[in-house]
Coordinates of C-alpha atoms in Angstrom, one line a residue:
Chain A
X101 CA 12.9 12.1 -31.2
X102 CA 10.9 10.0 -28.3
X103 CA 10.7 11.9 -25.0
X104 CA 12.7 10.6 -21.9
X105 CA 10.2 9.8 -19.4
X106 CA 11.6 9.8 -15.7
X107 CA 10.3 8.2 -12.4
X108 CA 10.4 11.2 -10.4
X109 CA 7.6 13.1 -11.2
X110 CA 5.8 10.0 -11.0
X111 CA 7.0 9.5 -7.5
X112 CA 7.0 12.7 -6.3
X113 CA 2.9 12.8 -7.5
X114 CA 2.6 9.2 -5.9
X115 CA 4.1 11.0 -2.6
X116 CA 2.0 14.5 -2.6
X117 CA -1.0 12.4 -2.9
X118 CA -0.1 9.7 0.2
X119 CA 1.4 12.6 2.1
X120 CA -2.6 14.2 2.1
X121 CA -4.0 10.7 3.2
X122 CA -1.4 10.4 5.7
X123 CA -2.4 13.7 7.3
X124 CA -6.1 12.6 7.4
X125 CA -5.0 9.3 9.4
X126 CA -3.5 10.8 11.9
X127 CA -6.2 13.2 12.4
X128 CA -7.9 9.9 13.3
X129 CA -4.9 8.4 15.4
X130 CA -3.4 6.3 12.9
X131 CA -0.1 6.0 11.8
X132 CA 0.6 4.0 8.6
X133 CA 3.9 1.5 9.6
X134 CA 6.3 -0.1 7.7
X135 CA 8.3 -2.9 8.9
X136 CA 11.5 -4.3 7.2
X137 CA 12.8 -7.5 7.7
X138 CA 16.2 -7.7 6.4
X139 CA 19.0 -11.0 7.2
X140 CA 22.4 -9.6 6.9
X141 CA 23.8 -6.3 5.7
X142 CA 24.5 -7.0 1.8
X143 CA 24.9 -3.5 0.0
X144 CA 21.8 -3.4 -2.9
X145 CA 19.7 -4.4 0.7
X146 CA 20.6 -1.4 2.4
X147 CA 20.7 0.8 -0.6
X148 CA 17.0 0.1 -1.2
X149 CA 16.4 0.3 2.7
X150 CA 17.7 3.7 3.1
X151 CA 15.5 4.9 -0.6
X152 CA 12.5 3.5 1.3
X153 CA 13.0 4.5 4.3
X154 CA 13.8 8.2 3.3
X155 CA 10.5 8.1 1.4
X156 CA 8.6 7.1 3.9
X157 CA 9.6 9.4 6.5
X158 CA 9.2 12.2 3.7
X159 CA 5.4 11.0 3.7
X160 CA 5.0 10.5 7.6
X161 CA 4.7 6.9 6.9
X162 CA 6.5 5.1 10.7
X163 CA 9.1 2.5 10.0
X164 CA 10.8 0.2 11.8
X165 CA 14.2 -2.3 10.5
X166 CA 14.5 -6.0 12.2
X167 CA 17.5 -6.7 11.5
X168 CA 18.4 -10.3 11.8
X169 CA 22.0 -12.3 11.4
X170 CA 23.1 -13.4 8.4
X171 CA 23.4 -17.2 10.1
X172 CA 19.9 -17.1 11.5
X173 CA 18.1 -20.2 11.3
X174 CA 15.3 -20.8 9.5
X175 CA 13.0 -21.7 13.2
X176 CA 14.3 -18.6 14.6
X177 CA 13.4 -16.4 11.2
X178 CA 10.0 -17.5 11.6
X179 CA 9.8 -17.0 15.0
X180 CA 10.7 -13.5 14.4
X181 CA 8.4 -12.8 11.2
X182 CA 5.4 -14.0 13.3
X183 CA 6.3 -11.4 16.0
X184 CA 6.1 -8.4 13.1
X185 CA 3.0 -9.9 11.8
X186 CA 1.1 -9.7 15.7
X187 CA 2.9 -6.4 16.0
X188 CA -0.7 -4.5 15.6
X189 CA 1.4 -1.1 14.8
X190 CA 2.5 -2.6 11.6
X191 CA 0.6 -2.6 8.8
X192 CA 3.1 -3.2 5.8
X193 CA 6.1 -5.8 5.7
X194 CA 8.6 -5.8 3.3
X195 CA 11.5 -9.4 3.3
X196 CA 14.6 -8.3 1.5
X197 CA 15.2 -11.5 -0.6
X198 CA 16.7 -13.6 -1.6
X199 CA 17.6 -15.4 1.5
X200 CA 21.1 -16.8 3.0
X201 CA 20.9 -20.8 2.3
X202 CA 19.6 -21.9 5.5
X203 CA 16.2 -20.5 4.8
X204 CA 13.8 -22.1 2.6
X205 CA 11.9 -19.6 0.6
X206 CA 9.0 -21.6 -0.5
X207 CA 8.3 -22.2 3.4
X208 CA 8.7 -18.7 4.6
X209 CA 6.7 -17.3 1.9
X210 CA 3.2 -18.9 3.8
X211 CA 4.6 -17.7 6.7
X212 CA 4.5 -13.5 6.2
X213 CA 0.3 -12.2 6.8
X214 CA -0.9 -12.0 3.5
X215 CA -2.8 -8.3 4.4
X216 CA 0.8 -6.8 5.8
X217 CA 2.9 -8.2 2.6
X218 CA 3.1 -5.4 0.8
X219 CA 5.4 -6.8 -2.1
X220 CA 3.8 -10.1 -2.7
X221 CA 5.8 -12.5 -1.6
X222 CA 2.6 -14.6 -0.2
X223 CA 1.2 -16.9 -2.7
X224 CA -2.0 -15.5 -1.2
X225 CA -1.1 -12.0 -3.1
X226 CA 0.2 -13.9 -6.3
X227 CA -2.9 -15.2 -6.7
X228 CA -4.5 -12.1 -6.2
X229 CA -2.4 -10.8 -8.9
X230 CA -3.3 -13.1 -11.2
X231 CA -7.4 -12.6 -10.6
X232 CA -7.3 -9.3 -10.5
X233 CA -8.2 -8.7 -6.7
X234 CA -8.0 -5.3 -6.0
X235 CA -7.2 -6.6 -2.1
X236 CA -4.4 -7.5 -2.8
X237 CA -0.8 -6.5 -3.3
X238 CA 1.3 -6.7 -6.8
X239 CA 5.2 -6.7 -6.3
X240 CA 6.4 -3.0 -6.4
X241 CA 8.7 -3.2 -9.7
X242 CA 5.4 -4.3 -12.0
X243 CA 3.6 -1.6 -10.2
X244 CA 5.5 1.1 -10.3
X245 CA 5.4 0.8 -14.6
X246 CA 1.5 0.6 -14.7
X247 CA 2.1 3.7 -12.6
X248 CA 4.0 5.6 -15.5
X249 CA 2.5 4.3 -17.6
X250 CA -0.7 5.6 -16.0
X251 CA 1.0 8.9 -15.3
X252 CA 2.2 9.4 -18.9
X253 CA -1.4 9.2 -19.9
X254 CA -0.1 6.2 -22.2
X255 CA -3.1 4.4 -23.7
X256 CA -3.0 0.6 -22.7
X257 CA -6.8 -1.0 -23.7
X258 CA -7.1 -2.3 -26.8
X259 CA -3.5 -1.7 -27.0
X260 CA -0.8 -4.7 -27.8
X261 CA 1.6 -4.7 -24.9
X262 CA 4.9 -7.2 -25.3
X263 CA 6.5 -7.9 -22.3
X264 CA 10.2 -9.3 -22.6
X265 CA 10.7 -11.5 -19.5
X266 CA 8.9 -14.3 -17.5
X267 CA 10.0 -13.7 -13.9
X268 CA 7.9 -13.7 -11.2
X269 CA 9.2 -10.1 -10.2
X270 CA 8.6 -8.5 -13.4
X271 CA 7.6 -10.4 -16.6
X272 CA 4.2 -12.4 -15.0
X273 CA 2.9 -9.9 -12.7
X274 CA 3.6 -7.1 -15.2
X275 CA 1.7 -9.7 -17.9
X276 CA -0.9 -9.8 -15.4
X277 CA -1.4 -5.7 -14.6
X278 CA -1.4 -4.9 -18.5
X279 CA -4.7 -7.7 -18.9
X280 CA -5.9 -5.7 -16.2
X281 CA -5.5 -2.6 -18.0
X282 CA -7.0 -4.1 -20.6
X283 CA -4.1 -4.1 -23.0
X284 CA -3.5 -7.3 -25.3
X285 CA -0.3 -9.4 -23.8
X286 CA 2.2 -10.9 -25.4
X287 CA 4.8 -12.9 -23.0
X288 CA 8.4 -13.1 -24.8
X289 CA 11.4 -14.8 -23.3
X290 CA 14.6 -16.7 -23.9
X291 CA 13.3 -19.3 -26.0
X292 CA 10.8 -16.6 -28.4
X293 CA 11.6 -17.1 -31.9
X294 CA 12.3 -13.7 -34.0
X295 CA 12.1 -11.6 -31.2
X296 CA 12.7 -8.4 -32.6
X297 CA 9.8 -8.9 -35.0
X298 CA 7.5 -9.9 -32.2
X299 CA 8.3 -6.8 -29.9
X300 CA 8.4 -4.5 -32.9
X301 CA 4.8 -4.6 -33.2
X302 CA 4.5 -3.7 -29.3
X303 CA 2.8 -0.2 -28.7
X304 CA 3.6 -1.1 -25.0
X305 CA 7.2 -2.6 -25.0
X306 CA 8.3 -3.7 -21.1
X307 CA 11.5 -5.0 -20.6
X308 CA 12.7 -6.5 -18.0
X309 CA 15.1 -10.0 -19.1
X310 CA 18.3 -9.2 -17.4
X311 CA 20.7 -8.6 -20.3
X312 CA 22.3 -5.3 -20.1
X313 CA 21.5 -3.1 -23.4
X314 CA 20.0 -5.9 -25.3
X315 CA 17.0 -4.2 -26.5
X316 CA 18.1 -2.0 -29.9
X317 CA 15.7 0.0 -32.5
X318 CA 15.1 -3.2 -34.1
X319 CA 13.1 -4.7 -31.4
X320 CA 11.0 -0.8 -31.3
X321 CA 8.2 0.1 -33.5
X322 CA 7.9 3.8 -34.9
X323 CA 6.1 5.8 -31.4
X324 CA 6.4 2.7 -29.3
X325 CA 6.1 3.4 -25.8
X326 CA 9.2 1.5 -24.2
X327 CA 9.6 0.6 -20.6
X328 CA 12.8 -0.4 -19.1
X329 CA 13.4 -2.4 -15.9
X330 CA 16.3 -3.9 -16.3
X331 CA 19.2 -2.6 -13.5
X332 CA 23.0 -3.9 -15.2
X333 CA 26.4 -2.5 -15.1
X334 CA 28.1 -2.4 -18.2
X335 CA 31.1 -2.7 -19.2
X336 CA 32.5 0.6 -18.6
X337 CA 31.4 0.0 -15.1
X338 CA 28.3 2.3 -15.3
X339 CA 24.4 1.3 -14.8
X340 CA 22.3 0.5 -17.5
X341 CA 19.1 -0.9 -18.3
X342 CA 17.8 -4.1 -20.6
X343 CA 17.7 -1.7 -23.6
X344 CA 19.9 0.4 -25.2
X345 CA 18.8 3.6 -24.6
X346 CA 20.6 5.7 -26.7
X347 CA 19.6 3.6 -30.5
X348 CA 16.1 3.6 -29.7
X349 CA 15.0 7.2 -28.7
X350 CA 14.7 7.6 -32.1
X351 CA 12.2 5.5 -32.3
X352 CA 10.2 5.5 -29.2
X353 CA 7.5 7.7 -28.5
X354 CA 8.4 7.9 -24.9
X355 CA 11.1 5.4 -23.2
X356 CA 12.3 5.6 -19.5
X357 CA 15.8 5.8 -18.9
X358 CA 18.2 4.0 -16.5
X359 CA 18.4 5.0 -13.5
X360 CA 16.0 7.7 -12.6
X361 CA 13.4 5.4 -14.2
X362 CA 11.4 2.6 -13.0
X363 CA 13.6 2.2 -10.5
X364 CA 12.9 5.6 -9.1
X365 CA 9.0 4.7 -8.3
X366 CA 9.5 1.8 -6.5
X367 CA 9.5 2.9 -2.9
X368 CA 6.7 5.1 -3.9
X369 CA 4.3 1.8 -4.5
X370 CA 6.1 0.0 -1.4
X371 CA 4.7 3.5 0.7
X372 CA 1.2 3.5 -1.1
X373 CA 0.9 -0.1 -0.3
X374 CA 1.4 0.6 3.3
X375 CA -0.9 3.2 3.4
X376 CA -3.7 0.9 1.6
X377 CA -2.7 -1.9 4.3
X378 CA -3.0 0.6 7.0
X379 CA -6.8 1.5 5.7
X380 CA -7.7 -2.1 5.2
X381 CA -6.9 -3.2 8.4
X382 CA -8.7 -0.1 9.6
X383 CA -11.6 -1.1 7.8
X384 CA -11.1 2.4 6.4
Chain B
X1 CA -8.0 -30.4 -44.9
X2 CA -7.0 -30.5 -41.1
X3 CA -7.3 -33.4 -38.9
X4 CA -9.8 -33.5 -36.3
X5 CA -8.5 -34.4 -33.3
X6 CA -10.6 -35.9 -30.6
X7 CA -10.1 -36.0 -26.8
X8 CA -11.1 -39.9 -26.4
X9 CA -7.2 -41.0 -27.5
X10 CA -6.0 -38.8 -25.3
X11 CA -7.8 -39.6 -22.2
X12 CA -8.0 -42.8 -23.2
X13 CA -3.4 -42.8 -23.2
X14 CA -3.7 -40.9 -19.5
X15 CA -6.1 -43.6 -18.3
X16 CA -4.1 -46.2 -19.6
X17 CA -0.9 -45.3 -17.8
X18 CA -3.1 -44.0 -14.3
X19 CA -4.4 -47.8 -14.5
X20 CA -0.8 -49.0 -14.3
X21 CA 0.4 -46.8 -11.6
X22 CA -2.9 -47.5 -9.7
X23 CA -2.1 -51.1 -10.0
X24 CA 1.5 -50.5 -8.4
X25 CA -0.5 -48.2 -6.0
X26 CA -2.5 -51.1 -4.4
X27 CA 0.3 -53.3 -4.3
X28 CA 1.4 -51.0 -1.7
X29 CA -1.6 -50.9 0.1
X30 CA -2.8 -47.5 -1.1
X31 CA -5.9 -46.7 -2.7
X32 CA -6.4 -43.3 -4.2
X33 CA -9.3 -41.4 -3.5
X34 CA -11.6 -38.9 -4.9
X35 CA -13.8 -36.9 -3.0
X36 CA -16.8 -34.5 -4.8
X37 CA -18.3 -32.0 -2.5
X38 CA -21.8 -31.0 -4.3
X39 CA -24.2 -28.5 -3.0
X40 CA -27.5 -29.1 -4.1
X41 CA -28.3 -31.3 -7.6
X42 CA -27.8 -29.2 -10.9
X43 CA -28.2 -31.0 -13.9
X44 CA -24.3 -29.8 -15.3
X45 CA -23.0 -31.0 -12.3
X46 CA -24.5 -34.6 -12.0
X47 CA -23.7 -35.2 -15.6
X48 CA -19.9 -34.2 -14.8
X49 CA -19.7 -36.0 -11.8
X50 CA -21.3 -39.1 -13.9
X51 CA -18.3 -39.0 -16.0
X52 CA -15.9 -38.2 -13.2
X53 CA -16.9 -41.3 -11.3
X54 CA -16.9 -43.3 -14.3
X55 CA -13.5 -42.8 -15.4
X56 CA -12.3 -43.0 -11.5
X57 CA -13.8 -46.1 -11.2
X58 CA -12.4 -47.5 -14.5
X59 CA -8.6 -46.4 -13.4
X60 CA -9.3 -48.2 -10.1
X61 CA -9.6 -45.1 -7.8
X62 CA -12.2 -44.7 -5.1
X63 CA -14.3 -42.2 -5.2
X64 CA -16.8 -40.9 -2.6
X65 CA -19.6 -38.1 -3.0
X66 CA -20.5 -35.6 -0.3
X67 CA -23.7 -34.5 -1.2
X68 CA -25.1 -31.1 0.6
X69 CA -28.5 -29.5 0.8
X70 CA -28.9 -26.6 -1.5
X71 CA -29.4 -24.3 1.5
X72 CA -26.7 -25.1 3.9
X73 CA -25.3 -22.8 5.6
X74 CA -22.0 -21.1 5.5
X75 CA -20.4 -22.0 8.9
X76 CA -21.4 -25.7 8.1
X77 CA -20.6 -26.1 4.6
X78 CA -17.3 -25.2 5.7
X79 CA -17.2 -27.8 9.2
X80 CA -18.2 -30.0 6.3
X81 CA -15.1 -29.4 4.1
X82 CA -13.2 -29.3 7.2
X83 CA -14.1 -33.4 7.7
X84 CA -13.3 -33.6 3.9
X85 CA -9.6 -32.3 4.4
X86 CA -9.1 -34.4 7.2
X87 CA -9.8 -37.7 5.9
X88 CA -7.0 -39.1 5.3
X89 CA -8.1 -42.3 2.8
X90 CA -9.3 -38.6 0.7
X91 CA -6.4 -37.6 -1.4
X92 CA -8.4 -35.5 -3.9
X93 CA -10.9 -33.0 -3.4
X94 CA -13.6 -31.6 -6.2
X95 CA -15.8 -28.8 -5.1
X96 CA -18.6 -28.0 -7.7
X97 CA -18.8 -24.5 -8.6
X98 CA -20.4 -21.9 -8.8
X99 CA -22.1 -21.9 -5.4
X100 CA -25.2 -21.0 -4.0
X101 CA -25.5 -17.0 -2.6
X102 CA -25.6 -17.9 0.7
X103 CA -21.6 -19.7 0.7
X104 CA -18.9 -17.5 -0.1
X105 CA -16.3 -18.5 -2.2
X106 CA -13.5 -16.2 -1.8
X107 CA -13.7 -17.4 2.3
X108 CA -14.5 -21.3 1.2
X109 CA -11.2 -20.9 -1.3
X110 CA -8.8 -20.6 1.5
X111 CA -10.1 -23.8 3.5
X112 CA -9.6 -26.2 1.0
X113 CA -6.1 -28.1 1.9
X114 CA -4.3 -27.2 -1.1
X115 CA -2.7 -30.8 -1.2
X116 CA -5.6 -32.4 -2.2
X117 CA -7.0 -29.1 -4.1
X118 CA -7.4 -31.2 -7.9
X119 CA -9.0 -28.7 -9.7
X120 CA -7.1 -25.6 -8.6
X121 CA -9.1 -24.0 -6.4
X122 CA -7.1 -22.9 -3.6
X123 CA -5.2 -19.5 -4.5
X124 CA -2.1 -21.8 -3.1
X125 CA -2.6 -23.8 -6.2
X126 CA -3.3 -20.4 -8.8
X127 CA -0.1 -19.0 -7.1
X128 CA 1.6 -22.4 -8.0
X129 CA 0.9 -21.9 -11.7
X130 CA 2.1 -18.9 -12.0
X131 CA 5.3 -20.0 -10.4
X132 CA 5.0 -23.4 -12.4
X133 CA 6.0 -25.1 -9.3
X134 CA 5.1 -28.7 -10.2
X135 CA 3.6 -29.3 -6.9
X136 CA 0.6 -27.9 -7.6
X137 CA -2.5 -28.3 -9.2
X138 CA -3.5 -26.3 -12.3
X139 CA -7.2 -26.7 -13.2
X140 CA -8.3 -29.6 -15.3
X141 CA -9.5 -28.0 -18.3
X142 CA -6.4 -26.5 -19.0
X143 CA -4.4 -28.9 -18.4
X144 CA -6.2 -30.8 -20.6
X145 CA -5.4 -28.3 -23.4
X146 CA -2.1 -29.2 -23.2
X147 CA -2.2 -32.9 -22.4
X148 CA -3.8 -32.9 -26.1
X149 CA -1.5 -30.7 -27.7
X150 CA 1.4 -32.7 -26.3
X151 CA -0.4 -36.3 -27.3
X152 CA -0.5 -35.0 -30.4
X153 CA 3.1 -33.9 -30.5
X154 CA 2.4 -29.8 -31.6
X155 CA 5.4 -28.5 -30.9
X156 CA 5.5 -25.5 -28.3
X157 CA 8.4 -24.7 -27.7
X158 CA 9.1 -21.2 -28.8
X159 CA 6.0 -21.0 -31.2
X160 CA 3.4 -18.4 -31.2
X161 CA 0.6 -19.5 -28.9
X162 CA -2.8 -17.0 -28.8
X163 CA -5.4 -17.2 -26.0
X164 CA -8.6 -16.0 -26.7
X165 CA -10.4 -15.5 -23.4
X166 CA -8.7 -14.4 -19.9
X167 CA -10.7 -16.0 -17.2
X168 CA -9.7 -17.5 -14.2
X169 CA -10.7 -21.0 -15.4
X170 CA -9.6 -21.3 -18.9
X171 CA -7.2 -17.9 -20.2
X172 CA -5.1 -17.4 -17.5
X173 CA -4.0 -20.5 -16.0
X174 CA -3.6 -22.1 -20.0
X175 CA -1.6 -19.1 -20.8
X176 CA 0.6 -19.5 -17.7
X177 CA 1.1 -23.3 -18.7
X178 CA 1.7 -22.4 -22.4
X179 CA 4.5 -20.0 -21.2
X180 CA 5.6 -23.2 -19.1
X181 CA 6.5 -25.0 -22.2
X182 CA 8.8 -22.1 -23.8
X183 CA 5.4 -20.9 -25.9
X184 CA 5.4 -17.1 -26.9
X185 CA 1.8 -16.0 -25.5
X186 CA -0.5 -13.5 -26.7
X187 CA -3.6 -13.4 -24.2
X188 CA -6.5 -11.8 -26.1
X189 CA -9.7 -10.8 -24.7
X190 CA -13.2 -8.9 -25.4
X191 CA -11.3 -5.3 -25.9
X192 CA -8.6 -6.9 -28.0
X193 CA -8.2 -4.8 -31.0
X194 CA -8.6 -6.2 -34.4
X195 CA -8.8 -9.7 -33.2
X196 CA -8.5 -11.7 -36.2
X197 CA -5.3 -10.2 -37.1
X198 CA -3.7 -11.0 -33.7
X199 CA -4.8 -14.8 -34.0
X200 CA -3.8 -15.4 -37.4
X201 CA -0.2 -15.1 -36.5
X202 CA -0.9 -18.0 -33.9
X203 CA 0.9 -21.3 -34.4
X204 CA -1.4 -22.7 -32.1
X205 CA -4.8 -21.1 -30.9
X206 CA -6.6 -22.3 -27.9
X207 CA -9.8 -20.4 -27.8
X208 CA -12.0 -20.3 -24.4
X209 CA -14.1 -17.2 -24.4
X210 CA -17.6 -18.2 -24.2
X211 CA -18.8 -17.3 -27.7
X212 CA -20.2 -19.7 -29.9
X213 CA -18.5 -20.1 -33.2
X214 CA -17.1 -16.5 -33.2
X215 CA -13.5 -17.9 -34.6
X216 CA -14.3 -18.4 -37.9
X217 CA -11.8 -19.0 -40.9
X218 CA -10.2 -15.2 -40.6
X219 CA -8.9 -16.0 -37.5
X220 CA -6.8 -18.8 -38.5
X221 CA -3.5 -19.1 -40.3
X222 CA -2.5 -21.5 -42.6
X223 CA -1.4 -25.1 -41.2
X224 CA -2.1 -23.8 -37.3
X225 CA -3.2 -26.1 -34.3
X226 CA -6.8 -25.1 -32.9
X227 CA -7.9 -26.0 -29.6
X228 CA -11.1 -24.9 -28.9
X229 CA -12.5 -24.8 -24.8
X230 CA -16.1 -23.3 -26.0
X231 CA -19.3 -25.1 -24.8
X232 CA -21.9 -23.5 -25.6
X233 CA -25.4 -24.0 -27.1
X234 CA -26.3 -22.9 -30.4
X235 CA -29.8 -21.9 -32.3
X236 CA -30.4 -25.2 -33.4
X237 CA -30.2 -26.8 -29.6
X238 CA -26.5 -28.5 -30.4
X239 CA -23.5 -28.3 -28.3
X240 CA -21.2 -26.3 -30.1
X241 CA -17.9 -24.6 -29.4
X242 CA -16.7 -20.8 -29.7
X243 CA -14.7 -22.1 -32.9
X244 CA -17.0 -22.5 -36.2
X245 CA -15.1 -25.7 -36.7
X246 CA -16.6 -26.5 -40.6
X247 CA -15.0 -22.7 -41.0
X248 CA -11.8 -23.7 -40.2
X249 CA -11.0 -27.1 -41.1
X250 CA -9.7 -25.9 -44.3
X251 CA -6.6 -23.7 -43.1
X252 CA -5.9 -25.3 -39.5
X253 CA -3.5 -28.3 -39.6
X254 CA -5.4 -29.7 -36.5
X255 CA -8.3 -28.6 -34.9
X256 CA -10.4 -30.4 -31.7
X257 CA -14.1 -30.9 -32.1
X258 CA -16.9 -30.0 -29.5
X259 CA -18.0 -31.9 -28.3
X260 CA -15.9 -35.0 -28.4
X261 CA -12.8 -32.3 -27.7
X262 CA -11.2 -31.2 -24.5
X263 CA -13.7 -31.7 -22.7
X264 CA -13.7 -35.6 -23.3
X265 CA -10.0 -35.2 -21.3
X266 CA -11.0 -33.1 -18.4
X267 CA -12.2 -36.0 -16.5
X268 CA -8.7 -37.9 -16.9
X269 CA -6.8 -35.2 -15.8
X270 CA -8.4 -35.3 -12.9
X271 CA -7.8 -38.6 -12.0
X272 CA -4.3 -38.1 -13.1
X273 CA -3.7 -35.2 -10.1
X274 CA -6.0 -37.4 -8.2
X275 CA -2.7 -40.4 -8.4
X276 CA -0.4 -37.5 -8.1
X277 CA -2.0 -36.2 -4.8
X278 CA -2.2 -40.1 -3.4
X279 CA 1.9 -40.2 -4.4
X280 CA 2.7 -36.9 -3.1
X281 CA 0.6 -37.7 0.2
X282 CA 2.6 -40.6 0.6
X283 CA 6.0 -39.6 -0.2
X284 CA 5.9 -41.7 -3.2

């Protein structure tokens, strides 16, 4: 029987440890700041705003929300991001995305300072990601499993690692953070012929794909680490992650459950990578 | 016994069709360009900018070479660069690489315009492969990887594609473009454990690590494709690749030489993004 292996404590270390390097940049007269940037008032927006807003505070990270309407045009957006990137008491902004229609993305995205963009939205951080620059920030999702992993002591070089998705918020970067790690990477995806057999011989299995519960013991290896980052409801109304739980604890060595998994270490990278911005651009 | 398969037909079916659309080019009064920016007169890079200008100059492109002392400075290697972007007859731009100590590539990266960045330095144009946003520019060698498994008709689509190596030139970026044409990727590297196993469930191996002939016949299933980026030297003086080639001609289905491989198709592809940056430059 796999152990469950929740964000928390993985958070909660992430936040003792920033909490102690907050302390000692204040004794200096610096404040670590992070500014949000959010267009509109849709519900998953504010429900991550207040979870990252609560855990900076708890660190004695400063934040600050622009909030901007949800018809704002694109000139004025950017108008507005160029103001929080001057703002010199800001060191980390995160864009709650996507965007209403009026505003193009793939512009926008050179528009945000590549040293304050804390969830790598700048193609500037992307490839970062991709050569390994420690400089420079990976979206907080992909993060936050290296983190657990990481914190779970689980093995990763030499290791084969098969990651189930191909986004550019999960499946790539994550690709890219297990090379980093050393691991050996296989990318699956929609199109990946026998897909159980492929991810069966994973001893790093990340999910992230989209489809609720998809993921059953025939897809896990016997002591298989598994990560999940899928967020779905299912039918009964209830969340749930890209695997199903329940049919492959058996299997599993360790598997993170959904919630209180993955998702519960996210605004515990988005706060570290403030802090790093904050030291960077303190030459600290 | 496998077929080898050279570059020459495949560069030789890109040229053919750049010549065409060169033709229809001039017709409308535009000339594409290539630029080469070369610090300094190394013997690698003369003999690859022979070739370059060669196959330019066949396809009907222009081609000029800005030649800089081997000392220049930072400050002016980049006002140089600077004239180089904003020429507008220029729609391509090659910078030879690696450069001397005294010019700092991770600074230079960000000046070149990333619309007439060919060869994929600009992190605008890494980022862009990771995204597969087609309005970029991958870098040529691996392009050319799949340029020849595509003339060839290998399929992709869903098949198990391994890449040995994980470097910024050759690895990552084929991997990404692999992954681009619904390939499962594994990307293996130096601390890959139990390599051979890992490649001999590829359906197509593209092998880029910098070993010579360390992929011998126990790396290779039955009937697979083998592309092989290796160019190295070996005790006898030859060029050779990282793939023992006589090794594996028995089991592979298809398997590229070196030399007379990929790297006889490098040069084309760089023409071809040399059209594509004219068309794109133009609105075409």
């Amino acid at each position: 029987m796999g152990q469950i292996i929740k964000g928390k404590p993985v958070a909660d270390a992430i936040s003792e440890e920033l909490t102690k390097e907050v302390v000692e940049l204040k004794a200096k007269g610096i404040t670590p700041k992070l500014t949000i940037v959010r267009v509109g008032a849709n519900g998953s927006d504010l429900a991550y705003e207040r979870g990252a807003l609560k855990r900076c505070d708890g660190i004695g990270i400063a934040t600050q929300v622009v909030e901007l309407p949800e018809d704002i045009i694109q000139e004025d957006f950017i108008k507005e991001l160029k103001k929080v990137n001057e703002d010199k008491s800001t060191h980390g902004i995160l864009i709650f995305r996507p965007f209403p229609k009026q505003l193009d993305e793939s512009v926008i995205k050179y528009v945000i300072a590549p040293e304050k963009d804390v969830d790598c939205f700048s193609p500037v951080n992307v490839a970062k990601v991709m050569e390994n620059d420690s400089t420079g920030y990976a979206p907080c999702t992909p993060s936050a499993v290296i983190e657990i992993l990481k914190h779970y002591n689980v093995p990763m070089k030499g290791k084969k690692a098969v990651v189930v998705g191909r986004s550019m918020v999960v499946g790539k970067p994550v690709s890219m953070l297990l090379l980093n790690e050393n691991a050996t990477v296989t990318i699956c995806h929609s199109r990946t012929q026998d897909m159980p057999k492929v991810c069966s011989e994973a001893d790093v299995l990340v999910v992230g794909i989209g489809k609720a519960k998809m993921i059953d013991s025939s897809y896990v290896k016997e002591g298989a680490v598994v990560i999940d980052v899928g967020i779905n409801v299912d039918e009964q109304g209830n969340l749930c992650g890209d695997v199903n739980t329940g049919d492959c604890t058996e299997k599993a060595s360790m598997i993170t459950p959904v919630p209180a998994g993955v998702g519960s270490v996210t605004t515990s990278i988005l706060a570290k990578h403030v802090v790093k911005a904050c030291k960077l651009q303190n030459n600290l």
